[in-house]
Coordinates of C-alpha atoms in Angstrom, one line a residue:
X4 CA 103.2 4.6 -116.8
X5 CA 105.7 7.4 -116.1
X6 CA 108.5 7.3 -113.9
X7 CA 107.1 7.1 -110.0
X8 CA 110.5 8.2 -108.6
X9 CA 110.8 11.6 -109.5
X10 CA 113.4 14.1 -107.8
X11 CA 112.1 15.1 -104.0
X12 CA 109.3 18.1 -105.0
X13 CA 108.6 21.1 -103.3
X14 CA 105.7 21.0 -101.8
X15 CA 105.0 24.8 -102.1
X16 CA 105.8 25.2 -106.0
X17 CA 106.0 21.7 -107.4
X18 CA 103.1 19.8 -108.4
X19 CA 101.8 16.7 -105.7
X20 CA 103.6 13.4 -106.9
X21 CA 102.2 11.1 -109.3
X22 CA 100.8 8.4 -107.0
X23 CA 99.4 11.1 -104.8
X24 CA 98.2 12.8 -107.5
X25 CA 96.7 9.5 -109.0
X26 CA 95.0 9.1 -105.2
X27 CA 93.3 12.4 -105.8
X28 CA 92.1 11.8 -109.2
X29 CA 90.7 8.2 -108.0
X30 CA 88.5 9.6 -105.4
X31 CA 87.4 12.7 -107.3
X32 CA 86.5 10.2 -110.2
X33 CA 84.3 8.2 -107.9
X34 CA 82.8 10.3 -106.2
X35 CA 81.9 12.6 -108.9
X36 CA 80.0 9.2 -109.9
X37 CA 82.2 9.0 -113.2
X38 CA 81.4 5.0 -113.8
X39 CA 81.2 3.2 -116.8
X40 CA 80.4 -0.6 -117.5
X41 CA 83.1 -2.7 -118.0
X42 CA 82.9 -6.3 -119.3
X43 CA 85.5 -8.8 -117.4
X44 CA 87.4 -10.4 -120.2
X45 CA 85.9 -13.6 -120.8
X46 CA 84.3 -13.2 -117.6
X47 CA 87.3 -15.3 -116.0
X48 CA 88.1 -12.5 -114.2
X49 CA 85.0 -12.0 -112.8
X50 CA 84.8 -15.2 -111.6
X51 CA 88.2 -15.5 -110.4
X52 CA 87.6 -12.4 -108.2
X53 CA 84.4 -13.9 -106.7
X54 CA 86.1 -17.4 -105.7
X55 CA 88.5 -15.1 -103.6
X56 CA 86.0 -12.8 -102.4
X57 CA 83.5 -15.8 -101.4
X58 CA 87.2 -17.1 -100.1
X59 CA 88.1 -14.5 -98.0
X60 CA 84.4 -13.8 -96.9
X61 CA 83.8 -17.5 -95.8
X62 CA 87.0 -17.1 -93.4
X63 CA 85.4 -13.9 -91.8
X64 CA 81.9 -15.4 -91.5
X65 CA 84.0 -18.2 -89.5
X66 CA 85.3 -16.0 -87.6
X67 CA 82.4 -14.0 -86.7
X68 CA 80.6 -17.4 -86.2
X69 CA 83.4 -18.1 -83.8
X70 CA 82.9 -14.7 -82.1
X71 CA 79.2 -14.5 -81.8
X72 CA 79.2 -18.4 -79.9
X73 CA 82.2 -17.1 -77.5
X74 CA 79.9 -13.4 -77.0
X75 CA 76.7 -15.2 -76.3
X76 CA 78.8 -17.2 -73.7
X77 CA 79.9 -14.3 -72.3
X78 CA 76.7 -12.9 -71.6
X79 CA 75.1 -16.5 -70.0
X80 CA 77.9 -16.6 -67.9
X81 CA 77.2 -13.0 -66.7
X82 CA 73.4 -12.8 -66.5
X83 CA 73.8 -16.4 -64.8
X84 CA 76.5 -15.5 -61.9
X85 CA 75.4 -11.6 -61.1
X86 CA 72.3 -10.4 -60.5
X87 CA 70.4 -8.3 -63.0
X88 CA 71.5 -5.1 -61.8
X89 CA 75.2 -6.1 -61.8
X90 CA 74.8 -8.3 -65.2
X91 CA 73.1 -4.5 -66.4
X92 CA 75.2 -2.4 -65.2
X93 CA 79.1 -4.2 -66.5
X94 CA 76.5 -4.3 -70.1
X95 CA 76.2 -0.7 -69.7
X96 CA 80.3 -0.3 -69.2
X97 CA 81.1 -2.1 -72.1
X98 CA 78.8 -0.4 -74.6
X99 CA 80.2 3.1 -73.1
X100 CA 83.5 1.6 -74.0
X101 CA 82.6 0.8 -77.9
X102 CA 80.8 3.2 -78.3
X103 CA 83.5 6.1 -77.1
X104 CA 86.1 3.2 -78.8
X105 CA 84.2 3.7 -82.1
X106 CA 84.1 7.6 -82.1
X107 CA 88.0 7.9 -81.5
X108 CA 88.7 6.1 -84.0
X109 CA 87.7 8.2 -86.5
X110 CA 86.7 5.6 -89.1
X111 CA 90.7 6.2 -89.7
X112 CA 91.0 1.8 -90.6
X113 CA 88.3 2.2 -93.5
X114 CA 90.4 5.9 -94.9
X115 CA 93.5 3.3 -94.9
X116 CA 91.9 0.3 -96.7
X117 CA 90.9 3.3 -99.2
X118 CA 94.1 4.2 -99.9
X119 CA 95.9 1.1 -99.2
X120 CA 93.5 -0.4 -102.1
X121 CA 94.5 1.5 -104.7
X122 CA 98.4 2.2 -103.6
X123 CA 98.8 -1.4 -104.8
X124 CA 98.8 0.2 -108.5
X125 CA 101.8 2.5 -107.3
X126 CA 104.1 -0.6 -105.7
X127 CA 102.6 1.5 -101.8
X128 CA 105.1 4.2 -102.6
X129 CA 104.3 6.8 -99.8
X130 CA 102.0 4.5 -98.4
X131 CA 104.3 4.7 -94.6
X132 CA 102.9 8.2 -94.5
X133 CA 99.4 7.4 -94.5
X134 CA 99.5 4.7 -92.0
X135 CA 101.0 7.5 -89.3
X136 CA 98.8 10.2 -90.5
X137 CA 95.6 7.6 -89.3
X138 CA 97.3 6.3 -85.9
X139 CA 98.6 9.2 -84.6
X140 CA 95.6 11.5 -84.5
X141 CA 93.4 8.4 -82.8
X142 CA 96.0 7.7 -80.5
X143 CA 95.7 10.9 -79.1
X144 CA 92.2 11.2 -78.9
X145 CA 91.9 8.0 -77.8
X146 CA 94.3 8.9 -74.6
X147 CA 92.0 12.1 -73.9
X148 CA 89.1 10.3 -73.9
X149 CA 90.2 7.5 -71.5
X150 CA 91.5 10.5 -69.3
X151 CA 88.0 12.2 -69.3
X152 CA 86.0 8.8 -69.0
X153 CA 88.3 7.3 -66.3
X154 CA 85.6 9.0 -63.1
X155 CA 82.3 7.4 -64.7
X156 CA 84.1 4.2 -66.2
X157 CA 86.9 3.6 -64.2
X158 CA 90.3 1.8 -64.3
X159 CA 89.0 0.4 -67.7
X160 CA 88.6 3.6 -69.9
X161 CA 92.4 3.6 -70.2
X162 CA 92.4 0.6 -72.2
X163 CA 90.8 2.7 -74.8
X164 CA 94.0 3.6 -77.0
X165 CA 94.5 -0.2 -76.9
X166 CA 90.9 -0.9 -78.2
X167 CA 91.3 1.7 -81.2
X168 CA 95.0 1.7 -82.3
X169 CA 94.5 -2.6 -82.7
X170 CA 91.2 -2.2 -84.6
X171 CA 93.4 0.4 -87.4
X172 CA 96.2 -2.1 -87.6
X173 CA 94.3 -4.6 -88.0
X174 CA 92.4 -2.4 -91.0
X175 CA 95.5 -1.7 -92.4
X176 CA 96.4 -5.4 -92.8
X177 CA 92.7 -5.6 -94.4
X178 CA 94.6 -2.7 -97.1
X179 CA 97.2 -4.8 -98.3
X180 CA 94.7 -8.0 -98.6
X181 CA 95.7 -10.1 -95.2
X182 CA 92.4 -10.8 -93.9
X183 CA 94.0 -13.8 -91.9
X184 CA 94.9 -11.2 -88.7
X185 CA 91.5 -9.7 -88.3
X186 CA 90.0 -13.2 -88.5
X187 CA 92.3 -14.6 -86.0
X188 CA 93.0 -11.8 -83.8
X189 CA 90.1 -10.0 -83.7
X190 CA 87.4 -13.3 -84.9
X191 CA 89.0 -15.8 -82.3
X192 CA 91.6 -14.8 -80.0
X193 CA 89.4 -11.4 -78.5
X194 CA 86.2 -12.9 -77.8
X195 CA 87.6 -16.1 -76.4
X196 CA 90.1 -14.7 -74.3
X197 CA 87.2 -12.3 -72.7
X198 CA 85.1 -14.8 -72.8
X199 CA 87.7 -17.3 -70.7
X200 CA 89.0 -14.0 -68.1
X201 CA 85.3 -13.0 -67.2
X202 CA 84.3 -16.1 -66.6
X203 CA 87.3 -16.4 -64.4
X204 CA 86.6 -13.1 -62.8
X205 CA 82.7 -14.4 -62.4
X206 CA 83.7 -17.6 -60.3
X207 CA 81.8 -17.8 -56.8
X208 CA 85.0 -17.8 -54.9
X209 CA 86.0 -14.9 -55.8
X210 CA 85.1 -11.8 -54.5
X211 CA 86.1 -8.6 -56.1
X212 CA 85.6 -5.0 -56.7
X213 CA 83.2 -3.9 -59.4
X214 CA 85.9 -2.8 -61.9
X215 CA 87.5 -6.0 -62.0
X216 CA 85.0 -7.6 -64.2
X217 CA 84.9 -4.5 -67.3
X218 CA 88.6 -4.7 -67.1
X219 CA 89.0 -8.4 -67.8
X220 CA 86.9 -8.0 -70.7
X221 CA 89.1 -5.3 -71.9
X222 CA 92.5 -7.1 -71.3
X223 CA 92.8 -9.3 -74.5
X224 CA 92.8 -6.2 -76.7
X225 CA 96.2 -5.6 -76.0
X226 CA 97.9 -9.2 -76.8
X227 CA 95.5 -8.5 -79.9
X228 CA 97.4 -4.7 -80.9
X229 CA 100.9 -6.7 -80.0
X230 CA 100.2 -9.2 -83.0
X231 CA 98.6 -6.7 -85.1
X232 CA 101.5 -4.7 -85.2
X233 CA 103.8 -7.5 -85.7
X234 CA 101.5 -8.6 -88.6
X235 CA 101.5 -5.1 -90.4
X236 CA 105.2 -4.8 -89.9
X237 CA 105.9 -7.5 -91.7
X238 CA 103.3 -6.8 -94.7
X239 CA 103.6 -2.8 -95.1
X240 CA 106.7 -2.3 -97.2
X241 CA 108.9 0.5 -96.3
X242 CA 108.6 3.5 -98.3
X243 CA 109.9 7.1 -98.6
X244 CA 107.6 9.8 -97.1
X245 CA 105.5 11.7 -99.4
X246 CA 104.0 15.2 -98.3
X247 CA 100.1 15.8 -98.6
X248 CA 99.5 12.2 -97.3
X249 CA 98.1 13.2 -94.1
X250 CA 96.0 16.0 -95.8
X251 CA 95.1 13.3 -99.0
X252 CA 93.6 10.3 -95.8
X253 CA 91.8 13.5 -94.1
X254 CA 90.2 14.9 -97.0
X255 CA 88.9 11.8 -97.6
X256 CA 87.9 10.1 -93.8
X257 CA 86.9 13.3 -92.1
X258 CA 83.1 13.2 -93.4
X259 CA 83.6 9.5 -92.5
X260 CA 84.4 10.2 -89.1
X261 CA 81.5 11.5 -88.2
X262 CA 79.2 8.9 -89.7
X263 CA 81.6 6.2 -87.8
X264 CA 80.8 8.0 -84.5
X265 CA 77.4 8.2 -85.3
X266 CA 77.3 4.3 -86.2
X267 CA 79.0 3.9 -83.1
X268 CA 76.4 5.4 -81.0
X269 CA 73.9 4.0 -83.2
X270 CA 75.0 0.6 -82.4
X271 CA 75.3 0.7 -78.4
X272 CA 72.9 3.6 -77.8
X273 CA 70.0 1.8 -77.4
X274 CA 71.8 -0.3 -74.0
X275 CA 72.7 2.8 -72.7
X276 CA 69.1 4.3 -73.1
X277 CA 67.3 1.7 -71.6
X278 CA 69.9 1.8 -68.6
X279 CA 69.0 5.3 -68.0
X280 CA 65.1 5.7 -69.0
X281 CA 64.1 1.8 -67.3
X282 CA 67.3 1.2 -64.9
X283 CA 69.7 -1.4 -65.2
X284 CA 67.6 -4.2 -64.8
X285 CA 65.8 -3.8 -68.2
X286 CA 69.3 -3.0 -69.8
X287 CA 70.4 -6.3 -68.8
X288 CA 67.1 -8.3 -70.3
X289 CA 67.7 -6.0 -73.7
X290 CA 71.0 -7.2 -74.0
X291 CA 70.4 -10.7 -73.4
X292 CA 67.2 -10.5 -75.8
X293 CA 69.3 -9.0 -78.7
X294 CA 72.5 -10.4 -78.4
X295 CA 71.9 -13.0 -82.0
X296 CA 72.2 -9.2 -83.4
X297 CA 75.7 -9.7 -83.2
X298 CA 75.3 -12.5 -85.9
X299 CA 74.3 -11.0 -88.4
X300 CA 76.4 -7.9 -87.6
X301 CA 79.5 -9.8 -87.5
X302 CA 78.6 -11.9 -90.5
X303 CA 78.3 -8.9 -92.1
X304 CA 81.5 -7.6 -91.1
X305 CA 82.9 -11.0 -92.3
X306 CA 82.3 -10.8 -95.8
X307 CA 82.4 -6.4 -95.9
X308 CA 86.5 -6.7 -94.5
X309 CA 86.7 -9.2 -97.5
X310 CA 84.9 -7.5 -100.1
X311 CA 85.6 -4.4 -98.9
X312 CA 89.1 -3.1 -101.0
X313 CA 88.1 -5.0 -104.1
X314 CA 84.7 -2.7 -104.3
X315 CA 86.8 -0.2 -104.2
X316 CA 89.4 -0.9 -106.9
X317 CA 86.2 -2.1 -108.5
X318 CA 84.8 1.7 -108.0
X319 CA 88.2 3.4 -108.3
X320 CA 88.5 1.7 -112.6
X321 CA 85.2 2.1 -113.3
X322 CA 84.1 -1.3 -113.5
X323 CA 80.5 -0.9 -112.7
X324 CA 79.9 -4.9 -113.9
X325 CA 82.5 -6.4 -111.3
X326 CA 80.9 -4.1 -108.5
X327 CA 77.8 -5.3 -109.3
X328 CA 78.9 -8.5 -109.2
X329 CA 80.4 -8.4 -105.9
X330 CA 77.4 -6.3 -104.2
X331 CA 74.9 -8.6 -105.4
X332 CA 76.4 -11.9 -104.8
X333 CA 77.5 -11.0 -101.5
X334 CA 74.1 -10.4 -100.9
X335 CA 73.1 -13.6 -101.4
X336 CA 75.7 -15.2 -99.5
X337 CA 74.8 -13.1 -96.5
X338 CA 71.2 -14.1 -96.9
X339 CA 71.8 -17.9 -97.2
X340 CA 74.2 -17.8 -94.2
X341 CA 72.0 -15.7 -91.7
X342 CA 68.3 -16.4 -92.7
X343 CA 68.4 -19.4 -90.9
X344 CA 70.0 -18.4 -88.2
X345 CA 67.0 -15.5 -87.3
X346 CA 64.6 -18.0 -88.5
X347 CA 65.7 -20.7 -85.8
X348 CA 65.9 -17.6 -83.2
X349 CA 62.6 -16.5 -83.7
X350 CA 61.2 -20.0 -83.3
X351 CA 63.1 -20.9 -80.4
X352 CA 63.3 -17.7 -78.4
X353 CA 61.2 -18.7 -75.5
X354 CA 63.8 -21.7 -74.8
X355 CA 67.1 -20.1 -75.6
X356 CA 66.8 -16.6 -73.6
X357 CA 65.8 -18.7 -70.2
X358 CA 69.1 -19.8 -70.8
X359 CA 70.2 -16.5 -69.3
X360 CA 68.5 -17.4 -66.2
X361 CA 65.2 -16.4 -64.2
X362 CA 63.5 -13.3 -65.3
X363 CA 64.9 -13.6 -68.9
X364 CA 62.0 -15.1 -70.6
X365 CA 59.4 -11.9 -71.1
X366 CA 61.6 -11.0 -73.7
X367 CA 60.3 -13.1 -76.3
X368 CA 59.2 -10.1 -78.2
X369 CA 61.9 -8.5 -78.3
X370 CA 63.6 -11.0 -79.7
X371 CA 60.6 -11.6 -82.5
X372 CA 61.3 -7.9 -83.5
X373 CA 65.5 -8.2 -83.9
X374 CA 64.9 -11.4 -85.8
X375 CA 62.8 -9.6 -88.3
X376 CA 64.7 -6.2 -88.6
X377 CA 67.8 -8.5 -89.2
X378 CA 66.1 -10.5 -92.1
X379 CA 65.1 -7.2 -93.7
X380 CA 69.0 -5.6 -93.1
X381 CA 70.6 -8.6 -94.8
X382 CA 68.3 -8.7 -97.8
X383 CA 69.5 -5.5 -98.2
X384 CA 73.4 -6.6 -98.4
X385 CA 76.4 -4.5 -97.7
X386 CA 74.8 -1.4 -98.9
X387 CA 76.7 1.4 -96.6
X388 CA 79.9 -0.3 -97.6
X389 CA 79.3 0.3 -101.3
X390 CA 78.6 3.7 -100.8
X391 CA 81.3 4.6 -99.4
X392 CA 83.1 2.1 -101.5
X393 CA 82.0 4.7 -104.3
X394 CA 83.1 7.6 -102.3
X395 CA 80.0 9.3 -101.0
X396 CA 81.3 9.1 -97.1
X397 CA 79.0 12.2 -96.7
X398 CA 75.6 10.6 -98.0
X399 CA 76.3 7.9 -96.0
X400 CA 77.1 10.5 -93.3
X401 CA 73.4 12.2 -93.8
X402 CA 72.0 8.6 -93.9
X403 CA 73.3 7.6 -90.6
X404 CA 71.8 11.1 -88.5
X405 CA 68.8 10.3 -90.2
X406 CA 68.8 6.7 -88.9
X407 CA 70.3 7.4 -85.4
X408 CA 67.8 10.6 -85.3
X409 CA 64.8 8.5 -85.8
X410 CA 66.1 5.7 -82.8
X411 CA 66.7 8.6 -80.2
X412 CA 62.9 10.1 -80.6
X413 CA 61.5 6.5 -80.6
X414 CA 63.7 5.5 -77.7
X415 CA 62.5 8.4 -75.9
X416 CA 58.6 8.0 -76.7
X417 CA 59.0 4.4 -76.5
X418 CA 61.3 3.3 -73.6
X419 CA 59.8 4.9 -70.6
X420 CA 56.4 3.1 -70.9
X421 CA 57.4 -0.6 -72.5
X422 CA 60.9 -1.1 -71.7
X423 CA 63.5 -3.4 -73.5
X424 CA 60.4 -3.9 -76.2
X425 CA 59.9 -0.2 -76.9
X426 CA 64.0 0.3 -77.4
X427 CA 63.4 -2.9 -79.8
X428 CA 61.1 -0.5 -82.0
X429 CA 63.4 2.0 -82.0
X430 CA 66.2 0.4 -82.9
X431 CA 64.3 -1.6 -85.4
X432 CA 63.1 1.5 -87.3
X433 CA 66.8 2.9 -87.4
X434 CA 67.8 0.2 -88.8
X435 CA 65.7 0.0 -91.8
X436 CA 66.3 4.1 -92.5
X437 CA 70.0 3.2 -92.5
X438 CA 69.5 0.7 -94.8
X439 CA 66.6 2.3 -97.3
X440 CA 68.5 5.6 -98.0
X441 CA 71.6 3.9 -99.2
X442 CA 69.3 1.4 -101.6
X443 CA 67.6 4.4 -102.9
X444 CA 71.0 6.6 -103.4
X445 CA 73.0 3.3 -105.0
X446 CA 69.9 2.6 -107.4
X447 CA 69.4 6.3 -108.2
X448 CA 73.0 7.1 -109.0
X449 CA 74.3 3.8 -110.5
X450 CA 71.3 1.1 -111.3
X451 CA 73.1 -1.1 -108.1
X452 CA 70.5 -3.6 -106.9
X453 CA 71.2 -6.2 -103.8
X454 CA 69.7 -8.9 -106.3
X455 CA 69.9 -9.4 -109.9
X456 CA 71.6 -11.9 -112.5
X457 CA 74.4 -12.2 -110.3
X458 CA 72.7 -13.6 -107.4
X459 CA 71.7 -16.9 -109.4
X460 CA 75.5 -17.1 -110.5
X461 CA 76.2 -16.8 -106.7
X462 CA 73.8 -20.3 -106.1
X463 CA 75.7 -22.6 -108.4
X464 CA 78.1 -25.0 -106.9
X465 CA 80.6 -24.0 -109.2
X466 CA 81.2 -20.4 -107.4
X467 CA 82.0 -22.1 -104.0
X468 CA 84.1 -24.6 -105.5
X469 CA 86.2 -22.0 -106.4
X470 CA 86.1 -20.9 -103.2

């Protein structure tokens, strides 16, 4: 390779540096869908990369097992010490605060796992510059928004820029390959610590104003932010500054950050909804009904922040064979560790959601429909992630208003006349656009299946003993 420490260039007359330039070429490659086949040599390789992938994925899944357990305690221990209007109404704060949380962030972590990814070729040279380019931008609209949403959320809308600026540290950790601080920190250490201060907050003998309980959840981000930052200091190399990196992330995330604040909505919108077309009461019983979504969501998540910069160096050389590989083995993995999960949930609803308390059992339907949807979502893998993985953020982009368009008008039709059930449906058929139009695109452009010859391969005992 040529020498990567050229004389400083002028940005106005010189051409961009070669690593930048190399950034460029990568994404242009893959997104003009330039991929070729390319055998792993001897198929070590291959198999090599799976063990740490199945690694890496294993440790998410545990920590999104370890999340989901600490989340469903949070909610028994609200439904069972407020009433439904309170348990409905903190539900309805805290999916305000993801959902704004997920559009300020601007999908700027999954731009710097992008880049991060393939910097690795380069030794990260320039790679400082990205990392500001993505926090400072969120910061600040992170601030604003907590500004604007502090009269309808109160005290707790200024932990916003705490709640985005950890979640793109702990991304760009994900870049460089240390998955340990996003299982840890954001896995275990979040969702016990709210778990432990709300059910401190939700003791008898305590009696205190409304915001108290919304802020509590929101006050183990920020030991969370402290540790990611610690954690990326002491991973991210220090490099000289190279112009065009802000432009270079932007190019690339700003498509992406509309499709994150659409997921974002897509994911709590349905809460919110019910909240305002049935009243708090029915939000509450939809929550408590589909909180085992976060399983699979999480267990998704798991094995995506894992798989996640591989696919892309994966994408970035070309070699169609290892994404395949990855795409459909994770598949199967996701599928092995989450079928049972909905099966049990569908079979035992009627008994588990009375654990939330009196007035919680009706929504045994509701919980027959996510149980479904879910099964149907999994077999279907970590489709968005490839695509945008392969670079088409604004596919992925179309896919999700198409998705989020067809909950809304469902929601609407649906809501007003059967409650928590008709939000079910809507949700339910958003979910399985999101997931259709990515299956058809990654078939259609590059012969990418969920299961194949791969998923076999991903059975035998000998892939998770290398794990």
């Amino acid at each position: 390779m040529a020498n990567l420490t050229p004389p400083q260039p002028d940005p106005h007359t010189d051409p961009p540096p070669p690593e930048q330039a190399a950034y460029g070429e990568v994404a242009r490659r893959v997104a003009a869908g330039e991929v070729v086949e390319q055998a792993a040599p001897g198929g070590s390789a291959g198999r090599v990369a799976s063990g740490r992938v199945l690694r890496g994925g294993l440790a998410g899944v545990m920590g999104a097992g370890v999340a989901a357990l600490a989340q469903f305690g949070l909610v028994v221990v609200v439904t069972r010490a407020f009433s439904v209007e309170q348990a409905g109404a903190f539900f309805t704060v805290t999916a305000l605060m993801l959902m704004a949380a997920g559009i300020v962030k601007l999908d700027a972590g999954n731009g710097l796992v992008y880049f991060i990814a393939r910097a690795n070729a380069f030794e990260y040279r320039g790679i400082s510059g990205y990392i500001r380019a993505a926090l400072v931008p969120v910061t600040g609209a992170a601030t604003l928004a907590g500004v604007l949403l502090y009269p309808w959320l109160g005290p707790v809308a200024l932990a916003l820029p705490v709640l985005a600026v950890a979640d793109v540290l702990l991304a760009a950790g994900r870049g460089f390959g240390a998955l340990r601080p996003t299982v840890l920190l954001s896995g275990v250490l979040l969702p016990i610590g709210q778990l432990a201060l709300v059910a401190g907050v939700a003791l008898p003998a305590w009696t205190l104003p409304a915001w108290v309980l919304p802020v509590a959840w929101a006050l183990p981000y920020l030991p969370v932010l402290v540790l990611a930052a610690l954690a990326l200091r002491g991973r991210a190399p220090r490099t000289p500054y190279l112009p065009g990196t802000g432009r270079d992330l932007w190019r690339h995330t700003a498509p992406r950050s509309v499709a994150a604040a659409v997921q974002a909505v897509f994911q709590r919108f349905d809460i919110v909804i019910v909240a305002l077309l049935a009243g708090p009461a029915q939000a509450a019983v939809y929550t408590a009904a589909t909180r085992f979504k976060i399983v699979g969501q999480l267990a998704n998540q798991g094995l995506a922040q894992a798989v996640q910069p591989r696919l892309v160096r994966a994408l970035a050389d070309g070699d169609l064979a290892a994404a395949r590989e990855l795409y459909q083995a994770t598949t199967m993995w996701l599928v092995l560790l989450t079928w049972p999960v909905w099966l049990a949930y569908a079979l035992a609803a009627p008994w588990l959601l009375r654990l939330f308390g009196d007035g919680y059992g009706a929504a045994t339907p509701v919980a027959l429909v996510l149980a479904a949807t879910m099964m149907a979502a999994t077999a279907s893998g970590m489709v968005d992630v490839v695509l945008t993985a392969a670079g088409h953020t604004t596919a992925s982009l179309r896919n999700l208003v198409a998705a989020g368009a067809c909950t809304v008008l469902l929601d609407l039709a649906l809501i007003p006349a059967h409650g928590a059930l008709g939000a079910a449906l809507g949700w339910s058929a958003g979910v399985l656009v999101r997931n259709a139009l990515p299956l058809w695109q990654l078939h259609h452009r590059y012969g990418l299946r969920p299961f194949g010859r791969h998923s076999r391969s991903a059975l035998r005992p000998r892939a998770w003993a290398t794990a």
